[in-house]
Short mmCIF file of C-alpha atoms in Angstrom, two decimals:
data_model
loop_
_atom_site.label_atom_id
_atom_site.label_comp_id
_atom_site.label_asym_id
_atom_site.label_seq_id
_atom_site.Cartn_x
_atom_site.Cartn_y
_atom_site.Cartn_z
CA MET J 1 0.07 -0.02 -0.03
CA GLN J 2 2.74 2.38 0.92
CA THR J 3 4.37 1.65 -2.72
CA ILE J 4 1.18 2.70 -4.25
CA LYS J 5 1.14 5.86 -2.42
CA LYS J 6 4.49 6.63 -3.49
CA LEU J 7 3.65 6.37 -7.07
CA PRO J 8 2.99 9.49 -9.13
CA ILE J 9 -0.75 10.23 -9.43
CA GLN J 10 -0.23 10.23 -13.44
CA ILE J 11 1.00 6.47 -13.24
CA ILE J 12 -2.08 5.46 -10.94
CA LEU J 13 -4.34 7.13 -13.33
CA PHE J 14 -2.87 5.47 -16.46
CA LEU J 15 -3.06 2.03 -14.81
CA PHE J 16 -6.78 2.78 -13.89
CA PHE J 17 -7.80 4.20 -17.17
CA ALA J 18 -5.98 1.29 -19.08
CA GLY J 19 -7.68 -1.28 -16.68
CA CYS J 20 -11.21 0.07 -17.29
CA LEU J 21 -10.77 0.66 -21.03
CA ALA J 22 -9.39 -2.97 -21.55
CA SER J 23 -12.74 -4.34 -19.95
CA PHE J 24 -14.67 -2.97 -22.75
CA ILE J 25 -12.69 -4.97 -25.44
CA ASN J 26 -15.11 -7.33 -27.10
CA THR J 27 -15.32 -9.56 -30.13
CA GLY J 28 -18.22 -7.52 -31.73
CA ASN J 29 -15.73 -4.72 -32.42
CA THR J 30 -13.01 -7.23 -33.19
CA LEU J 31 -15.17 -8.67 -36.00
CA ALA J 32 -16.43 -5.25 -37.20
CA PHE J 33 -12.93 -4.07 -37.73
CA GLY J 34 -11.41 -7.45 -39.00
CA LEU J 35 -10.28 -5.75 -42.13
CA GLN J 36 -7.59 -3.85 -40.13
CA THR J 37 -6.08 -7.10 -39.07
CA LYS J 38 -5.47 -8.09 -42.72
CA CYS J 39 -2.92 -5.58 -43.45
CA ILE J 40 -1.18 -5.97 -39.96
CA GLU J 41 -0.94 -9.76 -40.86
CA ALA J 42 0.25 -9.03 -44.43
CA LEU J 43 3.03 -6.45 -42.91
CA VAL J 44 4.40 -8.94 -40.29
CA GLU J 45 3.92 -12.35 -42.06
CA ASN J 46 4.43 -11.24 -45.80
CA ARG J 47 6.27 -8.01 -45.32
CA THR J 48 4.02 -6.48 -47.83
CA ILE J 49 1.34 -3.46 -47.46
CA PHE J 50 -1.06 -5.17 -49.72
CA LEU J 51 -3.27 -8.10 -49.43
CA ASP J 52 -3.10 -11.50 -50.90
CA ASN J 53 -6.68 -12.00 -51.02
CA PRO J 54 -8.52 -11.56 -54.41
CA LEU J 55 -10.91 -8.62 -54.47
CA ASP J 56 -14.04 -10.72 -54.64
CA LYS J 57 -13.21 -12.53 -51.43
CA MET J 58 -12.93 -9.19 -49.74
CA LYS J 59 -16.77 -8.66 -49.97
CA ILE J 60 -17.15 -9.91 -46.33
CA PHE J 61 -15.97 -6.51 -45.29
CA THR J 62 -18.69 -4.75 -47.22
CA SER J 63 -21.40 -2.95 -45.44
CA SER J 64 -24.25 -0.84 -46.80
CA TYR J 65 -22.25 2.18 -46.11
CA THR J 66 -18.57 1.54 -47.03
CA TRP J 67 -16.33 -0.63 -49.14
CA ASP J 68 -12.81 -0.28 -47.95
CA VAL J 69 -10.64 -2.13 -50.23
CA PHE J 70 -9.53 -1.46 -53.75
CA SER J 71 -7.47 -3.11 -56.50
CA TYR J 72 -4.10 -1.28 -57.80
CA LYS J 73 -1.68 -2.98 -60.21
CA ASP J 74 -2.74 -6.58 -59.49
CA HIS J 75 -2.82 -6.06 -55.61
CA VAL J 76 -5.67 -5.34 -53.03
CA TYR J 77 -5.13 -2.29 -50.80
CA ILE J 78 -6.95 -1.01 -47.78
CA ASN J 79 -8.46 2.41 -48.03
CA LYS J 80 -7.02 3.80 -44.81
CA ALA J 81 -4.00 5.85 -44.00
CA PRO J 82 -1.33 3.46 -43.31
CA GLY J 83 -0.02 4.52 -39.81
CA GLN J 84 -2.47 2.18 -38.01
CA PHE J 85 -1.19 -0.96 -39.67
CA PHE J 86 2.58 -0.16 -38.81
CA LEU J 87 1.57 0.56 -35.10
CA GLY J 88 -0.46 -2.67 -35.03
CA ALA J 89 2.38 -4.67 -36.47
CA ILE J 90 4.77 -3.93 -33.53
CA PRO J 91 2.73 -5.79 -30.79
CA TYR J 92 1.59 -8.41 -33.35
CA PHE J 93 5.23 -9.06 -34.24
CA PHE J 94 5.99 -10.16 -30.74
CA LEU J 95 2.83 -12.07 -30.47
CA LYS J 96 3.92 -14.16 -33.55
CA LEU J 97 7.12 -15.08 -31.71
CA PHE J 98 4.96 -16.80 -29.13
CA GLY J 99 3.08 -18.61 -31.79
CA ILE J 100 -0.05 -16.24 -31.30
CA THR J 101 -1.50 -15.26 -34.72
CA TYR J 102 -4.85 -14.04 -36.34
CA ALA J 103 -4.98 -17.36 -38.04
CA ASN J 104 -5.01 -19.55 -34.84
CA ASN J 105 -6.34 -17.32 -32.17
CA PHE J 106 -8.07 -14.15 -33.85
CA ASN J 107 -9.91 -12.88 -30.96
CA LEU J 108 -6.84 -13.15 -28.58
CA SER J 109 -4.54 -11.46 -31.10
CA CYS J 110 -6.95 -8.52 -31.79
CA GLY J 111 -7.47 -7.85 -27.87
CA ILE J 112 -3.85 -7.91 -27.21
CA VAL J 113 -2.91 -5.71 -30.35
CA THR J 114 -5.89 -3.47 -29.20
CA PHE J 115 -4.66 -3.09 -25.70
CA PHE J 116 -0.98 -2.39 -26.73
CA THR J 117 -2.13 0.37 -29.42
CA SER J 118 -5.78 1.92 -28.93
CA ILE J 119 -6.01 1.32 -25.11
CA LEU J 120 -2.76 2.56 -23.97
CA MET J 121 -2.84 5.71 -26.26
CA THR J 122 -6.42 6.57 -25.05
CA SER J 123 -5.00 6.02 -21.48
CA LEU J 124 -2.22 8.42 -22.22
CA ILE J 125 -4.51 10.97 -23.57
CA MET J 126 -6.52 11.01 -20.51
CA VAL J 127 -3.41 11.58 -18.40
CA PHE J 128 -2.45 14.31 -20.57
CA LEU J 129 -6.07 15.71 -20.01
CA PHE J 130 -5.51 15.38 -16.25
CA ASN J 131 -2.17 17.33 -16.33
CA ILE J 132 -3.69 20.13 -18.68
CA SER J 133 -6.76 20.35 -16.28
CA PHE J 134 -4.72 20.40 -13.18
CA ASN J 135 -2.43 23.30 -14.48
CA ILE J 136 -5.67 25.36 -15.04
CA LEU J 137 -7.86 24.28 -12.30
CA LYS J 138 -5.33 23.30 -9.49
CA ASN J 139 -7.69 20.85 -8.20
CA ARG J 140 -6.88 17.07 -8.56
CA MET J 141 -10.63 15.76 -8.12
CA LYS J 142 -11.87 18.37 -10.77
CA SER J 143 -9.03 17.45 -13.01
CA PHE J 144 -9.84 13.75 -12.67
CA PHE J 145 -13.46 14.40 -13.65
CA VAL J 146 -12.44 16.36 -16.75
CA ALA J 147 -10.17 13.39 -17.82
CA PHE J 148 -12.79 10.73 -17.06
CA PHE J 149 -15.76 12.25 -18.74
CA ALA J 150 -13.56 12.87 -21.64
CA GLY J 151 -12.46 9.23 -21.69
CA PHE J 152 -15.83 7.42 -20.99
CA GLY J 153 -18.37 9.99 -22.18
CA THR J 154 -16.99 10.89 -25.68
CA LEU J 155 -16.15 8.85 -28.78
CA LEU J 156 -12.68 7.93 -27.12
CA LEU J 157 -14.31 5.21 -25.28
CA PRO J 158 -15.64 3.34 -28.32
CA TYR J 159 -12.48 4.06 -30.50
CA SER J 160 -10.30 2.71 -27.85
CA GLY J 161 -11.65 -0.74 -28.09
CA VAL J 162 -10.42 -1.19 -31.83
CA LEU J 163 -7.34 -0.34 -33.76
CA GLN J 164 -8.61 2.44 -35.95
CA HIS J 165 -7.09 5.20 -38.00
CA ASP J 166 -8.76 8.13 -36.20
CA MET J 167 -7.81 6.84 -32.85
CA CYS J 168 -4.10 6.63 -33.89
CA ALA J 169 -4.21 10.19 -35.28
CA THR J 170 -5.96 11.54 -32.32
CA PHE J 171 -3.13 10.31 -30.00
CA PHE J 172 -0.35 11.91 -32.15
CA LEU J 173 -2.21 15.16 -32.34
CA PHE J 174 -2.89 15.21 -28.60
CA LEU J 175 0.87 14.46 -27.87
CA GLY J 176 2.01 17.12 -30.23
CA PHE J 177 -0.40 19.61 -28.60
CA TYR J 178 0.48 18.32 -24.92
CA LEU J 179 4.15 18.79 -25.66
CA LEU J 180 3.62 22.52 -26.57
CA PHE J 181 1.28 22.86 -23.62
CA TYR J 182 3.92 21.49 -21.16
CA ARG J 183 6.44 23.84 -22.70
CA TYR J 184 4.39 27.06 -22.64
CA HIS J 185 2.37 26.46 -19.31
CA ILE J 186 4.06 23.77 -17.07
CA SER J 187 7.79 23.72 -17.69
CA ASN J 188 10.36 25.18 -20.24
CA LYS J 189 12.98 22.66 -19.16
CA HIS J 190 14.15 21.00 -22.30
CA SER J 191 11.88 23.22 -24.33
CA LEU J 192 13.56 22.83 -27.76
CA TYR J 193 13.32 19.11 -27.59
CA MET J 194 9.63 19.52 -26.77
CA VAL J 195 8.85 21.77 -29.75
CA LEU J 196 10.90 19.37 -32.12
CA LEU J 197 9.21 16.26 -30.87
CA SER J 198 5.75 18.23 -31.10
CA GLY J 199 6.23 19.21 -34.57
CA PHE J 200 7.23 15.54 -35.77
CA PHE J 201 4.21 14.05 -33.92
CA THR J 202 1.93 16.60 -35.20
CA GLY J 203 3.11 15.97 -38.97
CA PHE J 204 3.09 12.13 -38.27
CA SER J 205 -0.50 12.23 -37.24
CA PHE J 206 -1.37 12.77 -41.04
CA PHE J 207 0.38 9.47 -41.65
CA ASN J 208 -2.36 7.76 -39.32
CA SER J 209 -5.65 9.61 -40.74
CA TYR J 210 -6.22 11.96 -43.47
CA ASN J 211 -8.85 13.55 -41.19
CA ALA J 212 -6.34 15.02 -39.18
CA ALA J 213 -5.67 18.05 -41.35
CA THR J 214 -8.03 20.47 -39.61
CA ILE J 215 -6.45 19.79 -35.89
CA ILE J 216 -3.16 19.99 -37.57
CA SER J 217 -3.68 23.53 -38.75
CA ILE J 218 -4.98 24.54 -35.34
CA ILE J 219 -1.80 23.26 -33.63
CA CYS J 220 0.28 24.97 -36.09
CA LEU J 221 -1.66 28.25 -35.36
CA TYR J 222 -1.12 27.79 -31.39
CA VAL J 223 2.68 27.73 -32.32
CA LEU J 224 2.56 30.94 -34.39
CA CYS J 225 0.54 32.93 -31.83
CA LYS J 226 3.50 32.34 -29.30
CA ARG J 227 5.84 34.37 -31.69
CA LYS J 228 8.80 32.69 -30.84
CA THR J 229 10.81 32.74 -34.26
CA ASN J 230 13.35 30.16 -33.33
CA GLU J 231 10.67 27.72 -31.93
CA ILE J 232 8.41 28.41 -35.10
CA ILE J 233 11.38 27.43 -37.29
CA LEU J 234 12.25 24.28 -35.25
CA PHE J 235 8.60 23.26 -35.18
CA GLY J 236 8.30 23.82 -38.84
CA PHE J 237 11.25 21.73 -39.63
CA SER J 238 10.22 18.71 -37.52
CA PHE J 239 6.59 19.16 -38.63
CA LEU J 240 7.74 18.63 -42.29
CA VAL J 241 9.75 15.49 -41.39
CA GLY J 242 6.83 13.98 -39.68
CA PHE J 243 4.39 15.33 -42.34
CA SER J 244 6.69 14.10 -45.54
CA ILE J 245 6.57 10.31 -44.33
CA THR J 246 3.08 10.01 -45.90
CA PHE J 247 4.24 11.34 -49.05
CA ILE J 248 7.39 9.01 -49.28
CA PHE J 249 5.06 6.07 -48.42
CA ASN J 250 2.77 7.15 -51.35
CA PHE J 251 5.92 7.49 -53.59
CA ILE J 252 7.24 3.90 -52.67
CA VAL J 253 4.15 2.06 -52.74
CA PHE J 254 1.90 3.89 -55.21
CA GLY J 255 4.48 5.65 -57.38
CA SER J 256 3.59 9.22 -56.59
CA PRO J 257 3.64 11.33 -53.56
CA LEU J 258 -0.07 12.43 -54.18
CA ASN J 259 -1.34 8.93 -55.05
CA PHE J 260 -3.26 8.68 -51.54
CA ALA J 261 -5.06 5.45 -50.90
CA ILE J 262 -8.57 7.53 -50.81
CA VAL J 263 -7.67 8.99 -54.10
CA LEU J 264 -7.02 5.58 -55.78
CA TYR J 265 -9.79 4.06 -54.06
CA SER J 266 -12.25 6.76 -55.52
CA ASN J 267 -10.73 6.30 -58.92
CA PHE J 268 -11.06 2.47 -58.75
CA PHE J 269 -14.86 2.63 -58.08
CA HIS J 270 -15.37 5.39 -60.72
CA GLN J 271 -13.73 2.92 -63.30
CA SER J 272 -15.20 -0.32 -61.95
CA HIS J 273 -18.13 -1.75 -63.75
CA GLU J 274 -18.72 -4.15 -60.91
CA PHE J 275 -19.11 -1.67 -58.09
CA SER J 276 -20.56 1.65 -57.84
CA LEU J 277 -18.85 4.00 -55.52
CA SER J 278 -22.27 5.87 -54.70
CA GLU J 279 -23.76 2.43 -53.70
CA TYR J 280 -21.41 2.25 -50.75
CA LEU J 281 -20.97 5.93 -49.58
CA PRO J 282 -23.75 7.49 -47.77
CA SER J 283 -25.50 10.59 -48.84
CA ILE J 284 -25.51 13.55 -46.58
CA SER J 285 -29.16 13.09 -45.42
CA LYS J 286 -27.92 9.34 -44.31
CA ARG J 287 -25.08 10.68 -42.33
CA ILE J 288 -27.42 13.20 -40.61
CA ASP J 289 -29.68 10.37 -39.77
CA LEU J 290 -26.86 7.90 -38.64
CA TYR J 291 -25.10 10.53 -36.29
CA SER J 292 -27.87 12.56 -35.18
CA ILE J 293 -31.34 10.96 -35.35
CA SER J 294 -31.18 7.13 -35.47
CA PRO J 295 -31.76 5.54 -31.96
CA ILE J 296 -29.23 2.96 -32.85
CA THR J 297 -26.36 5.00 -33.67
CA ALA J 298 -26.92 8.87 -32.76
CA ILE J 299 -24.37 10.05 -30.32
CA GLU J 300 -27.09 11.33 -27.93
CA PHE J 301 -28.58 8.00 -27.57
CA TYR J 302 -25.68 5.55 -27.29
CA SER J 303 -23.55 8.16 -25.35
CA PRO J 304 -25.71 10.78 -23.66
CA ILE J 305 -22.98 11.55 -21.00
CA TYR J 306 -21.17 13.28 -24.12
CA ILE J 307 -23.35 16.39 -23.29
CA ILE J 308 -22.00 16.48 -19.55
CA SER J 309 -18.33 15.91 -20.75
#
């Protein structure tokens, strides 16, 4: 008991959040996001970023709203930013060393990979939120509730239960912002390293999700508003390093820095006679119904605590 009391509050919170979030891992999410496992498996077992499966056999991952694979130069690729697959490949590589694979124990493999990616990243985000809140509120209990409601009352909760591209990007965006906040409001010790790392992680978030662009611009604006020329230059340099990883990947895999998976995916379905892109992408009215009206999927129904948080 004395040992626990001596631990920093951040470590205790991290372990608490990680344990709680891990209890929500379930086979329903595992099966629904089974497509992600295919690319992780290909990276670790075949050293490729494409799938060996024929396109017609990937129909099991088709829903009424999305079709997430496309064919390019005789290979099948997943229509997602690639960062999540490389992150998931790290724990899966070690699992495979112990003989645990998606082929022989799918649910266990998915659960462990999810824990060592999304669960740990979400738990760190909640600790970052606690530190930011404590710096502002100077109250541990209030800061805990800020982190608690954000972690268990927003989309962080369902996204933490799967290895998903937006979850990965959210972590790196939050890490990039937290490093800047720490440098400007908590401690300026090692400030230049903080700025350098912040720039890299902010740029790297784009490698994990193309949806990160808006938040990236806000973090960049945050740096510019501080009007510290040397730090703006350092941030800009490291940001370009992290941001360029996406374009280098596109060039190596798809032959052009501007060949994003989403672009090739769209072109494939516009040219395909077998599938119609409009058949799988919902209209604006369907999206409004999905996220705001439907009692099955609307956020105010399945996560009413979101309003409180």
